mmCIF file of C-alpha atoms in Angstrom:
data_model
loop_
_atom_site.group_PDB
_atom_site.id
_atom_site.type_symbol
_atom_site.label_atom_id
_atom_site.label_comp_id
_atom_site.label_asym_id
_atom_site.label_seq_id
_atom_site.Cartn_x
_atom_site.Cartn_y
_atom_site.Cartn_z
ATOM 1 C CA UNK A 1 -18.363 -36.622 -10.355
ATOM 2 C CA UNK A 2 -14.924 -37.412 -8.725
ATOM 3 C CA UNK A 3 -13.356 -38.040 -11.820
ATOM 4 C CA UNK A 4 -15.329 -35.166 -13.574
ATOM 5 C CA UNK A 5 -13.792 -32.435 -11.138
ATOM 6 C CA UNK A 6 -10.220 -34.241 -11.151
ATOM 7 C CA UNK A 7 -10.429 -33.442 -15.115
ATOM 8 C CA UNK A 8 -11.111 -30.249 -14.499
ATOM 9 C CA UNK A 9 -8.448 -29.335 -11.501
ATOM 10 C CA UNK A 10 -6.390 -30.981 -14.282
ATOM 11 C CA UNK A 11 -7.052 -28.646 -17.183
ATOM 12 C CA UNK A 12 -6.719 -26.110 -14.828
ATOM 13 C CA UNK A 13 -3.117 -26.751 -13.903
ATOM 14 C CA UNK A 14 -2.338 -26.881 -17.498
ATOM 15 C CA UNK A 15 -3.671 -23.463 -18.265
ATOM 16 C CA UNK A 16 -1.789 -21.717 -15.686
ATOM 17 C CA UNK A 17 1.753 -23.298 -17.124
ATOM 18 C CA UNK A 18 0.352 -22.982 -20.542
ATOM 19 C CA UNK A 19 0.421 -19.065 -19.654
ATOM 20 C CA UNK A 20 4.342 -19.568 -19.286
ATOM 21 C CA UNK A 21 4.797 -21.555 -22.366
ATOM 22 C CA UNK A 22 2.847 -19.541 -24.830
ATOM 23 C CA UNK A 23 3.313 -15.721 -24.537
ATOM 24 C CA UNK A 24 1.932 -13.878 -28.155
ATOM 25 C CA UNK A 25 4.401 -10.870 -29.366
ATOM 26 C CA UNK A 26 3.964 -7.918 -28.168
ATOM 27 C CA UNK A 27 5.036 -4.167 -28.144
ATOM 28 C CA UNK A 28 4.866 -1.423 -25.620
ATOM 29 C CA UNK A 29 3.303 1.918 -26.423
ATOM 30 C CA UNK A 30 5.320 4.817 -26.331
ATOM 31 C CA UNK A 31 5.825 6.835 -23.439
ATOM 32 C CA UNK A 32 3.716 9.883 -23.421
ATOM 33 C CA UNK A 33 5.245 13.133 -24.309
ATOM 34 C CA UNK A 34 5.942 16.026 -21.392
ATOM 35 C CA UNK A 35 5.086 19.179 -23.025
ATOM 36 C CA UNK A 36 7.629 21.953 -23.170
ATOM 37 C CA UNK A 37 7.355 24.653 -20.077
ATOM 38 C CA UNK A 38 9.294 27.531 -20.081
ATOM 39 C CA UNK A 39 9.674 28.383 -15.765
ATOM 40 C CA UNK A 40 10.674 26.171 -13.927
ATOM 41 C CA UNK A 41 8.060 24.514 -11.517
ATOM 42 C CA UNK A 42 8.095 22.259 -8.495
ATOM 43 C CA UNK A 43 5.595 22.484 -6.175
ATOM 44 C CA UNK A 44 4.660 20.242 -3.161
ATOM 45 C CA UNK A 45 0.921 19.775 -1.299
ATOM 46 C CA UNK A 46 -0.340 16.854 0.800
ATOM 47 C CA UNK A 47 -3.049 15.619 0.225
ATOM 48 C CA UNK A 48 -5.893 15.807 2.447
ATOM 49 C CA UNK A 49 -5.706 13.317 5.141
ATOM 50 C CA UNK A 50 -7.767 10.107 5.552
ATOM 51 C CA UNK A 51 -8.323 9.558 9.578
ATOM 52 C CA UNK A 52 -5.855 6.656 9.972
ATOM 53 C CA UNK A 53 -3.250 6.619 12.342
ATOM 54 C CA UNK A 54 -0.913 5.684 9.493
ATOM 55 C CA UNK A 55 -0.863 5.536 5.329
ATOM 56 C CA UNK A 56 1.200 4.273 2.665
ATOM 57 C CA UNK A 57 1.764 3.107 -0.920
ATOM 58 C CA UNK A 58 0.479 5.530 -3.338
ATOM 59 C CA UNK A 59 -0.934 4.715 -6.849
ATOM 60 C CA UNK A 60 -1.518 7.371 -9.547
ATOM 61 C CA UNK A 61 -3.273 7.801 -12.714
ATOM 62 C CA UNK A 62 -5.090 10.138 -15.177
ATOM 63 C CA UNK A 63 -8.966 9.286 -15.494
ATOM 64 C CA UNK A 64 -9.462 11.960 -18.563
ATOM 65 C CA UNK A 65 -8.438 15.426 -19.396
ATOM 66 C CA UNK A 66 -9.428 16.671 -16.199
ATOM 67 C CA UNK A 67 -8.721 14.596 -13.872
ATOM 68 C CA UNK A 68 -5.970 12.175 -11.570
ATOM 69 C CA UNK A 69 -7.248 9.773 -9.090
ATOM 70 C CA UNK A 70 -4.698 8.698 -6.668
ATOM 71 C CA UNK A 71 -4.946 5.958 -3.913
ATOM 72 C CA UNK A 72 -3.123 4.171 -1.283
ATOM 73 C CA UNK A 73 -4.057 1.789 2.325
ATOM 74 C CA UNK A 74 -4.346 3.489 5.460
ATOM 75 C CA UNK A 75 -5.387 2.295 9.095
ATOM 76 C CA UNK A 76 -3.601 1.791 12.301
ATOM 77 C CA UNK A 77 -0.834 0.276 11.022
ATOM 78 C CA UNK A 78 0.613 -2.007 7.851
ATOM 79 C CA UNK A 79 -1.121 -5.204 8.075
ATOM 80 C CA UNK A 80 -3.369 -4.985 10.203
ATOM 81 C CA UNK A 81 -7.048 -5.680 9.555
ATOM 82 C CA UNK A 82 -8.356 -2.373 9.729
ATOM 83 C CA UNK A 83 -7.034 -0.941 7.063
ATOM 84 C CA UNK A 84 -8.362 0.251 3.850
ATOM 85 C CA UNK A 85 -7.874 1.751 0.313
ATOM 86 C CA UNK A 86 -8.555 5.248 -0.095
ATOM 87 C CA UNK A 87 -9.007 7.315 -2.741
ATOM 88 C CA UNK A 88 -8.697 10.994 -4.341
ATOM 89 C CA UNK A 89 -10.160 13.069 -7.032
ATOM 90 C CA UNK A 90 -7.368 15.690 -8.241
ATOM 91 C CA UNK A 91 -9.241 18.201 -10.512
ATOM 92 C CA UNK A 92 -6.502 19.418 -12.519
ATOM 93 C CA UNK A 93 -8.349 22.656 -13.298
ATOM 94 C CA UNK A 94 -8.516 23.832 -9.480
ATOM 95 C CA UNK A 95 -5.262 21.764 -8.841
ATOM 96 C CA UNK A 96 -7.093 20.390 -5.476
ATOM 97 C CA UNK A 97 -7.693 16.935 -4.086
ATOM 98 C CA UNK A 98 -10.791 15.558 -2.623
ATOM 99 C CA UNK A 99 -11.350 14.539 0.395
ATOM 100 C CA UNK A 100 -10.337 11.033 1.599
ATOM 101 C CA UNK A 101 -12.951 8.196 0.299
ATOM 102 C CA UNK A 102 -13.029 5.267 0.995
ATOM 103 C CA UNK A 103 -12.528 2.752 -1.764
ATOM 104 C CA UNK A 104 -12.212 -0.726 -0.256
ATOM 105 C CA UNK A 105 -11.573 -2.962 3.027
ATOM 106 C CA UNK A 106 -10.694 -6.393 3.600
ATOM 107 C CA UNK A 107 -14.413 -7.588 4.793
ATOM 108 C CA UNK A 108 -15.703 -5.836 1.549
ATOM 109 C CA UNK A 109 -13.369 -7.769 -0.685
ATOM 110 C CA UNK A 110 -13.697 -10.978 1.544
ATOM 111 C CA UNK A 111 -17.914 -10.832 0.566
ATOM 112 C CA UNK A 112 -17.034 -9.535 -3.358
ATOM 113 C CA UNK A 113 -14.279 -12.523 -3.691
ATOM 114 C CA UNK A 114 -16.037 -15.345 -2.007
ATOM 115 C CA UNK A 115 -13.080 -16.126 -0.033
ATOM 116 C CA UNK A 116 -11.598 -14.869 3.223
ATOM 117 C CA UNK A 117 -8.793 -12.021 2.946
ATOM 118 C CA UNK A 118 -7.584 -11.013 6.447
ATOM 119 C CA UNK A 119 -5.576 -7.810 5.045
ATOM 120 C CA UNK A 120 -5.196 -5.718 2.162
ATOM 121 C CA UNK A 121 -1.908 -3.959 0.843
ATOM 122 C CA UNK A 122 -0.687 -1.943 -2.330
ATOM 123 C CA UNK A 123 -3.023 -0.847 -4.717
ATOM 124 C CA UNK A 124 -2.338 -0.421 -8.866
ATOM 125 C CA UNK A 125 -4.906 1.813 -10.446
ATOM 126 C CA UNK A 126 -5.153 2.154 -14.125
ATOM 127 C CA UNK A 127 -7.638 3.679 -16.539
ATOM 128 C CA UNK A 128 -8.375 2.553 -20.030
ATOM 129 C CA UNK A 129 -10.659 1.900 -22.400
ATOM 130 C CA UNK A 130 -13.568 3.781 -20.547
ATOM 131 C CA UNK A 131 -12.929 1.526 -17.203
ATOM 132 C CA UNK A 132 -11.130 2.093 -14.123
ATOM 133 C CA UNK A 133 -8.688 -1.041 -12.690
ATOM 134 C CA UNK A 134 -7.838 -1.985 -9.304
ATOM 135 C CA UNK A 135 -5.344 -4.208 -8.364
ATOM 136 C CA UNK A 136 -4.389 -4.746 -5.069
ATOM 137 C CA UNK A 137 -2.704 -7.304 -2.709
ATOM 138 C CA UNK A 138 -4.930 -8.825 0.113
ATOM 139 C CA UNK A 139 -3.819 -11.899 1.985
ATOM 140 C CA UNK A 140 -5.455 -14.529 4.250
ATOM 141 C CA UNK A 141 -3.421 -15.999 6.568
ATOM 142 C CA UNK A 142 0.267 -14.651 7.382
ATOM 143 C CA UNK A 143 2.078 -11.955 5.749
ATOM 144 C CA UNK A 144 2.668 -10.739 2.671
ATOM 145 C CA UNK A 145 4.426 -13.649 1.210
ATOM 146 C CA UNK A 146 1.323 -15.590 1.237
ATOM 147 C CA UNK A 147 -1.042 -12.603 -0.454
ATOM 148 C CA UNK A 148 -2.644 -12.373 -4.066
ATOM 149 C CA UNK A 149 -3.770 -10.240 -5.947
ATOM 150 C CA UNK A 150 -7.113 -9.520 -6.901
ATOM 151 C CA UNK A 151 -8.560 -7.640 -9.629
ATOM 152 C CA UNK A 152 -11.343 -5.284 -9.653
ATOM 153 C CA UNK A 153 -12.869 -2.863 -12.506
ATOM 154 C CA UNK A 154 -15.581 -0.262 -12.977
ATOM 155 C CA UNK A 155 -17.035 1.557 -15.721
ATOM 156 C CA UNK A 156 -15.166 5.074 -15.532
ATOM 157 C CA UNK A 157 -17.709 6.984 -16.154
ATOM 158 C CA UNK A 158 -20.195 5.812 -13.280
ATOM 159 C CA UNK A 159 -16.929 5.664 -11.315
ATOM 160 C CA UNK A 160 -15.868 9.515 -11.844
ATOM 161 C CA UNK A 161 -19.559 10.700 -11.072
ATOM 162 C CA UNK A 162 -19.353 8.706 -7.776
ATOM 163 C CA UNK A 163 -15.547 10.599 -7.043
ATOM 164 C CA UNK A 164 -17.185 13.438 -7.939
ATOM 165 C CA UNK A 165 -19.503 13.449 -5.334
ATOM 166 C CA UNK A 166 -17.552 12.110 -3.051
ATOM 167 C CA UNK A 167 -18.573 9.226 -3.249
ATOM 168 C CA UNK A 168 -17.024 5.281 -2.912
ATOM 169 C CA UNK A 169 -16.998 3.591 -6.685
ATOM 170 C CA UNK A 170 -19.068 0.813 -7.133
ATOM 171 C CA UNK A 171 -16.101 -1.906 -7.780
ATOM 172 C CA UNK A 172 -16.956 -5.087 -9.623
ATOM 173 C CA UNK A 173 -14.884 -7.917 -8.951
ATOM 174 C CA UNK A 174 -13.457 -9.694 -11.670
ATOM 175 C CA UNK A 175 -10.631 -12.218 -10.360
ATOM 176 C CA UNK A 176 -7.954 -13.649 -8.291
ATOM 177 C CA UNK A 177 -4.742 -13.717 -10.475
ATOM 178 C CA UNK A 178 -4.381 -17.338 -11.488
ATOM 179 C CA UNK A 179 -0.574 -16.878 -11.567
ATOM 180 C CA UNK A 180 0.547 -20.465 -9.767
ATOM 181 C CA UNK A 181 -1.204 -24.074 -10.675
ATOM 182 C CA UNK A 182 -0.429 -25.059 -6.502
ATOM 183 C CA UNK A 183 -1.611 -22.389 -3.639
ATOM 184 C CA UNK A 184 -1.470 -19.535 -5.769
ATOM 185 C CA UNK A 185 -0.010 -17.396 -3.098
ATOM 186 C CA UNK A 186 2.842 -14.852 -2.998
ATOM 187 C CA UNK A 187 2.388 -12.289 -5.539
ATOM 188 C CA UNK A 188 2.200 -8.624 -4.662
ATOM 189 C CA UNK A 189 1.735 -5.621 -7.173
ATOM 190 C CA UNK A 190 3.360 -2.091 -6.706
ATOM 191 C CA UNK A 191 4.109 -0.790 -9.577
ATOM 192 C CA UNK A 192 2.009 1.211 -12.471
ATOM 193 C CA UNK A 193 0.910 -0.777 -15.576
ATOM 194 C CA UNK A 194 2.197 0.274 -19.685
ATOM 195 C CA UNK A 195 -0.502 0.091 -22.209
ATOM 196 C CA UNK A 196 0.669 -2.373 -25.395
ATOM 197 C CA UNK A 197 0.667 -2.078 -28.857
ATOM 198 C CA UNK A 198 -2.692 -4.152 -29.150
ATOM 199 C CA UNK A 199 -4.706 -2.585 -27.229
ATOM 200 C CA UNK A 200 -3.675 -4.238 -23.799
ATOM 201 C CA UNK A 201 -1.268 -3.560 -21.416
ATOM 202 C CA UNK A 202 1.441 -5.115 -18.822
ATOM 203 C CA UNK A 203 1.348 -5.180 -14.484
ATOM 204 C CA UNK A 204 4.620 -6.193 -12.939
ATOM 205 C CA UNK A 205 4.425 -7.881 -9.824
ATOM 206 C CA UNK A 206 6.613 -9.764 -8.065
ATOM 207 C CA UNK A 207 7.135 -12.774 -5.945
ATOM 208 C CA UNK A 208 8.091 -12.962 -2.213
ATOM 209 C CA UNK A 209 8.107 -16.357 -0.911
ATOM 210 C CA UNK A 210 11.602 -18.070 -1.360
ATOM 211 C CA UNK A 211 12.992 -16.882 -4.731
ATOM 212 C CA UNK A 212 11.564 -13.335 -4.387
ATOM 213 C CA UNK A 213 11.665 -12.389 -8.546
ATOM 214 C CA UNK A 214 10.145 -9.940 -10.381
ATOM 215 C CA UNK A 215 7.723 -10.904 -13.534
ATOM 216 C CA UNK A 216 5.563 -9.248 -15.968
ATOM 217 C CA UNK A 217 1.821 -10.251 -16.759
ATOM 218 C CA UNK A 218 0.180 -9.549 -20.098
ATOM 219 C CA UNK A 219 -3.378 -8.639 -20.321
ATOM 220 C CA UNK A 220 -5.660 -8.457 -23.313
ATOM 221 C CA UNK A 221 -7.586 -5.667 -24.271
ATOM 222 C CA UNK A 222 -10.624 -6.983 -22.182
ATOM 223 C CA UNK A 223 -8.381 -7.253 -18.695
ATOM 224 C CA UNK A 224 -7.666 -10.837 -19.482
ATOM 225 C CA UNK A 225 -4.869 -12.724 -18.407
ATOM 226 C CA UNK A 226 -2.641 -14.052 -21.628
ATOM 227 C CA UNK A 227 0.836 -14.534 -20.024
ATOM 228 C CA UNK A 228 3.337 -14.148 -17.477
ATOM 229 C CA UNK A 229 6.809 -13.548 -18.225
ATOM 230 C CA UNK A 230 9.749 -13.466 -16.609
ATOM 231 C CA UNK A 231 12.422 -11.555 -17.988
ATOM 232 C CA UNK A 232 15.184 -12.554 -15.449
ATOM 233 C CA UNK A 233 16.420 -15.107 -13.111
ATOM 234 C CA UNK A 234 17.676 -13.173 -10.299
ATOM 235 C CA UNK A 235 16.962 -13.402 -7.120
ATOM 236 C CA UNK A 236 16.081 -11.118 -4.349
ATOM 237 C CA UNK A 237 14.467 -8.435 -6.504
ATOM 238 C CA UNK A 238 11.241 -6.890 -6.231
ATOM 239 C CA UNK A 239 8.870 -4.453 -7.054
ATOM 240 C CA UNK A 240 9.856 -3.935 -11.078
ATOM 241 C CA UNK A 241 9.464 -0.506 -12.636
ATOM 242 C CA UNK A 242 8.731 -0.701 -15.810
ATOM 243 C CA UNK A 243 8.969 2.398 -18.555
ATOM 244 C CA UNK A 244 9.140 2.588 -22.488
ATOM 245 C CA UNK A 245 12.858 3.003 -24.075
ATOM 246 C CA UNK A 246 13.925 3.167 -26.784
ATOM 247 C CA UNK A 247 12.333 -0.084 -29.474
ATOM 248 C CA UNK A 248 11.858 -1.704 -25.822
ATOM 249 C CA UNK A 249 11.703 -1.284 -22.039
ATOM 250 C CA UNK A 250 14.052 -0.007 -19.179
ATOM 251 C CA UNK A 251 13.277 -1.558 -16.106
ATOM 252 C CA UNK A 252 15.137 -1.446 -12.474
ATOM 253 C CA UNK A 253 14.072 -3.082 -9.087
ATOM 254 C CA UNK A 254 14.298 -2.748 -5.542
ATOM 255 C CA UNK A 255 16.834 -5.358 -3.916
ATOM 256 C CA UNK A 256 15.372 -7.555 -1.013
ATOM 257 C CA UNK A 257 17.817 -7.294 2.085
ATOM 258 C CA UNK A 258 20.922 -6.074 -0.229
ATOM 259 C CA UNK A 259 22.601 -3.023 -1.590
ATOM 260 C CA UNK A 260 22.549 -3.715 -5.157
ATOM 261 C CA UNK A 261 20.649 -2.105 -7.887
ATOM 262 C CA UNK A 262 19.644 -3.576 -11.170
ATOM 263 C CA UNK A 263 19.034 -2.618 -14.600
ATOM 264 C CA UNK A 264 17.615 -3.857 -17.602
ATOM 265 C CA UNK A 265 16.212 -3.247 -20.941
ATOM 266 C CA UNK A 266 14.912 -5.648 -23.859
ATOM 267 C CA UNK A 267 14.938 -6.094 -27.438
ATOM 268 C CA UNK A 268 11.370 -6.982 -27.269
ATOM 269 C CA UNK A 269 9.002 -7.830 -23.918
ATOM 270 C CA UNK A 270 9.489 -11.758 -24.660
ATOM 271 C CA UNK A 271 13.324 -11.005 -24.559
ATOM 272 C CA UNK A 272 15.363 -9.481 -22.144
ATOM 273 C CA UNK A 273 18.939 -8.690 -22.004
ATOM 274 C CA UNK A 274 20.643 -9.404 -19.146
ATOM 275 C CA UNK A 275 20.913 -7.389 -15.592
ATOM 276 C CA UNK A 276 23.244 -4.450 -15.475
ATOM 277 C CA UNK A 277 24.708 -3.535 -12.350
ATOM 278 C CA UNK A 278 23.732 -0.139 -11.551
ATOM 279 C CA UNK A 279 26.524 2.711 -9.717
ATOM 280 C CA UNK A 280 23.445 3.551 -7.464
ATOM 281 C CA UNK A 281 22.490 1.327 -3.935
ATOM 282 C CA UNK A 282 19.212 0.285 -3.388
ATOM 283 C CA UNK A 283 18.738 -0.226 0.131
ATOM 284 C CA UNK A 284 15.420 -2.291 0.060
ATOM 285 C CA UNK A 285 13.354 0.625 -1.029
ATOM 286 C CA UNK A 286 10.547 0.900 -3.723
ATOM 287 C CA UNK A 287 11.798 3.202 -6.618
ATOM 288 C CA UNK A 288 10.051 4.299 -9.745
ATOM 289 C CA UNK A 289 11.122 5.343 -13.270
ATOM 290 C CA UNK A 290 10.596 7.911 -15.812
ATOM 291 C CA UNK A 291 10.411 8.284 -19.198
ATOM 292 C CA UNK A 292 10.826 11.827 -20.402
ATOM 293 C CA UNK A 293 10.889 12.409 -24.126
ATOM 294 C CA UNK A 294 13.432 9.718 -24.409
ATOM 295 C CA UNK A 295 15.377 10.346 -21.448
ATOM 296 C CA UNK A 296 14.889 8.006 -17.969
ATOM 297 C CA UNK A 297 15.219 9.174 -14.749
ATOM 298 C CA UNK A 298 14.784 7.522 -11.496
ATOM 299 C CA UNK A 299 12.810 8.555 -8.131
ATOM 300 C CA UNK A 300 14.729 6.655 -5.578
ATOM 301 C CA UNK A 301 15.674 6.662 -1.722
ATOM 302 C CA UNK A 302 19.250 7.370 -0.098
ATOM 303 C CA UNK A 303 20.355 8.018 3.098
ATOM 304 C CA UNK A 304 20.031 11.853 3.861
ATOM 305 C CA UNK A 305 23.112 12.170 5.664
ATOM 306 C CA UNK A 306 25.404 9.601 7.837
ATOM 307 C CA UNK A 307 23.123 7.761 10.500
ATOM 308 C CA UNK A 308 20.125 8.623 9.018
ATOM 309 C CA UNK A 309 18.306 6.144 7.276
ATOM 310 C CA UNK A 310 17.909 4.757 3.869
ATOM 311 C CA UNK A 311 14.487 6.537 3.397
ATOM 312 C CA UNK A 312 15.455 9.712 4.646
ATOM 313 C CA UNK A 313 15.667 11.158 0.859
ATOM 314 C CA UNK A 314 13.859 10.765 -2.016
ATOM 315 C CA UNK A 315 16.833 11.232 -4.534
ATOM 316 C CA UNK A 316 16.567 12.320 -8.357
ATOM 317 C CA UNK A 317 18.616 10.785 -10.991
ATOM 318 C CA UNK A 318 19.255 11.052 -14.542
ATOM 319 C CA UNK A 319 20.331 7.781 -16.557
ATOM 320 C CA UNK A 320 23.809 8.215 -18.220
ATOM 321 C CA UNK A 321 25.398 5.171 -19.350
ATOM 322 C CA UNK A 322 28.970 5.016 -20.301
ATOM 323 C CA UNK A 323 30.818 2.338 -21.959
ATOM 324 C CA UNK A 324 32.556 1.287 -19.022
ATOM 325 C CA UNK A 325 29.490 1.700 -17.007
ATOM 326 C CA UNK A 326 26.346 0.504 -19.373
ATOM 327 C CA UNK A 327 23.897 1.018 -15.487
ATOM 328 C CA UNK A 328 25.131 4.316 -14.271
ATOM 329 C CA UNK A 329 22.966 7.293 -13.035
ATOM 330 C CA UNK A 330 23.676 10.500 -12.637
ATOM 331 C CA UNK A 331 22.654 11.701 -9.372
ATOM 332 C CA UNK A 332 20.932 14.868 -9.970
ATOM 333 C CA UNK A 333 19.485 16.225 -6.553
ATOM 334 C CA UNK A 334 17.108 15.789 -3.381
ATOM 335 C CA UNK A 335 13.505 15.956 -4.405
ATOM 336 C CA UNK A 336 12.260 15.561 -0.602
ATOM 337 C CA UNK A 337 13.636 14.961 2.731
ATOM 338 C CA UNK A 338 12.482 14.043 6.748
ATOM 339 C CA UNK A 339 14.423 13.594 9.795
ATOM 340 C CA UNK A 340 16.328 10.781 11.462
ATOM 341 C CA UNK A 341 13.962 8.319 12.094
ATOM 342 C CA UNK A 342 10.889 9.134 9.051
ATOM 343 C CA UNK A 343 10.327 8.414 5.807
ATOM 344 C CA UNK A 344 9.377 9.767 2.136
ATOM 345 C CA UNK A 345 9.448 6.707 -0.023
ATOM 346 C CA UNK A 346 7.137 4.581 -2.216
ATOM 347 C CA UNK A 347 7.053 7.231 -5.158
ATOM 348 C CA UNK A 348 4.287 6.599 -7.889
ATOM 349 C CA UNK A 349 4.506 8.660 -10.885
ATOM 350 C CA UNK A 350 2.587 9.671 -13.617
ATOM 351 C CA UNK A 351 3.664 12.419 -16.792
ATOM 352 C CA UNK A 352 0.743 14.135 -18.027
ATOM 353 C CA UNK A 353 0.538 16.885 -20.529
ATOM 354 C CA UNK A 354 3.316 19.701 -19.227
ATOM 355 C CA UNK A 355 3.655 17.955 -15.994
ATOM 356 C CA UNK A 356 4.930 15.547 -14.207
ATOM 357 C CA UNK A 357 3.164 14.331 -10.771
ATOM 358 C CA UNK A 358 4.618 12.295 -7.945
ATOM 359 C CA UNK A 359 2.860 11.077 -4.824
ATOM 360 C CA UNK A 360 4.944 9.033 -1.957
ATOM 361 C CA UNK A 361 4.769 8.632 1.599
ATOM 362 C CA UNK A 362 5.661 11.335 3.922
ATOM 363 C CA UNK A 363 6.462 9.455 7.566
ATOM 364 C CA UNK A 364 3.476 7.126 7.213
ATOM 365 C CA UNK A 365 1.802 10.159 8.283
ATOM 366 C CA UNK A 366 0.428 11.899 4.827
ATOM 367 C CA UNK A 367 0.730 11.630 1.154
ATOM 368 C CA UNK A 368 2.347 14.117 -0.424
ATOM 369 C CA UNK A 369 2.174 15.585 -4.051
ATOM 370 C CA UNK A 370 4.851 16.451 -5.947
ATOM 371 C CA UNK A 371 4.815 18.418 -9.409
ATOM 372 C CA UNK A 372 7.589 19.201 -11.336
ATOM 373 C CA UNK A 373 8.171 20.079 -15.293
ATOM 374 C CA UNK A 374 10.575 20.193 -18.286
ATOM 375 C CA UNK A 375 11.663 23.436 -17.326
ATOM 376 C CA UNK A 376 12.506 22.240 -13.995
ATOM 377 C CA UNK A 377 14.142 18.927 -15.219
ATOM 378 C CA UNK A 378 16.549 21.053 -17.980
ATOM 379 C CA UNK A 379 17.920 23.410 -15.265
ATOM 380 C CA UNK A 380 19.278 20.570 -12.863
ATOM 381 C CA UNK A 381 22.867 20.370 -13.705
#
């Protein structure tokens, strides 16, 4: 039996590297069209609160026609053990949000997972094929460079009659991310998924213990694991934003603990060209990206004004590359601001039909929603 289960921790290990060594082709699906608008729009609402002393790290996504669900972890505090995912309904129709449910806690995934997780962080959602994802970071022991993430799915249907009542989806578990052959610890998700040409689609996460580099998991069209890439080898960048562009990707990342922002697009998902330096500073702040009918623009933070700090703004920008400068941005305006000491960061977005909708952090306080359009976009200088 000793030998039996040695064979098999054995053909495990081989697996997991086997996921680095042989990753199929691949294409991205196109980004999804924002319909033309003719007024401009941008409107702001928070959503209604969840009774936590604090909340943070929004996810977003479009269950069907008529409906977003958005999510994030409240409780007393980032990592503690009291916190918990919640959810919202957003019934496009009314344009209002549920109230807060609650989606999932520690203990709850501890008993689903057969193993202990002490806290849970960022959650992914992501809709497709008639079943609702979650992703989400939970670790045992430590911080958040020894979490992993786990996956969890439901069938949409059952889940969006449960929202609807306001009630908590039934989530099934399906897996801890087999992503490293030793501990399998420090990976974290953040960041939406992009559906793929065969009926799949791609999470980037990222990795925080030593290294602290972004990579790229493909999953089948059943939610299974076929490989991990990694399209760079720098260090100190995390949470990877990844949209359509062009016969590839653009994708930019948040520096860890420096000022530098980084850019990067493909000539397919298997291979990357190398970083560009971007004219914008990323001060160790989550960022996301947009494709809009070809054009990307980027939801980032910036200092609102001297002594404030780096999450003080959430910034707009427009990507303009020049010959001289193949990463620059064109700063384009402030989307959101807070005072000295508070924050509006952590932006998720998500285009859908004539609009485009943003949730982020508002001091740890609230989530807010953002909604903007085409119309709104073409009359920024």
């Amino acid at each position: 039996m000793k030998h039996f289960l040695a064979f098999l921790l054995a053909l495990s290990l081989v697996g997991a590297w086997l996921l680095f060594l042989t990753p199929r082709s691949f294409s991205l699906a196109p980004a999804p069209i924002l319909e033309p608008s003719t007024v401009p729009l941008i409107v702001k609402k928070i959503l209604p609160p969840a009774r936590t002393k604090s909340m943070h790290a929004a996810t977003l996504g479009a269950l069907n026609a008529d409906y977003l669900m958005g999510a994030y972890f409240g409780g007393s505090a980032e990592g503690v053990g009291d916190v918990k995912i919640y959810a919202h309904l957003y019934n496009l129709k009314t344009q209002e949000w549920s109230p807060a449910i609650s989606l999932l806690s520690a203990p709850l995934l501890s008993q689903k997972a057969h193993e202990f997780v002490k806290i849970l962080g960022n959650p992914v959602l992501y809709a497709t094929h008639n079943t609702l994802y979650l992703f989400v970071v939970g670790a045992s022991l430590g911080g958040w460079a020894t979490s992993k993430i786990y996956g969890l799915s439901a069938p949409l249907n059952r889940a969006l009659k449960q929202l609807q009542n306001n009630q908590s989806p039934q989530l099934d578990f399906m897996q801890t991310l087999p992503l490293s052959p030793f501990l399998n610890i420090s990976h974290l998700v953040r960041t939406s998924p992009l559906p793929t040409d065969d009926g799949g689609f791609v999470l980037p996460i990222y990795q925080e213990l030593a290294r602290k580099t972004s990579l790229l998991l493909k999953f089948d069209t059943h939610a299974r694991l076929e490989s991990v890439i990694q399209p760079n080898s720098l260090k100190q960048q995390l949470q990877p934003s990844l949209v359509p562009y062009q016969h590839c990707a653009f994708m930019a990342f948040r520096s860890y603990k420096r000022f530098d922002l980084y850019t990067q697009t493909c000539q397919s998902p298997l291979k990357w060209d190398q970083p560009k330096l971007s004219n914008l500073k990323n001060y160790d702040d989550s960022l996301n990206l947009l494709n809009v009918n070809g054009t990307i623009y980027l939801i980032y933070n910036a200092p609102l004004q001297e002594g404030y700090n780096s999450r003080s703004a959430l910034m707009l920008a427009k990507f303009a590359p020049t010959p001289t400068q193949p990463g620059n941005f064109k700063p384009l305006g402030i989307l959101d601001s807070t005072q000295k000491g508070g924050e509006v960061s952590y932006p998720a977005t998500l285009i859908f039909k004539d609009k485009v909708h943003v949730l982020y952090t508002k001091d740890r306080q609230q989530i807010q929603h953002l909604v903007f359009n085409l119309a709104y976009l073409k009359s920024l200088p």
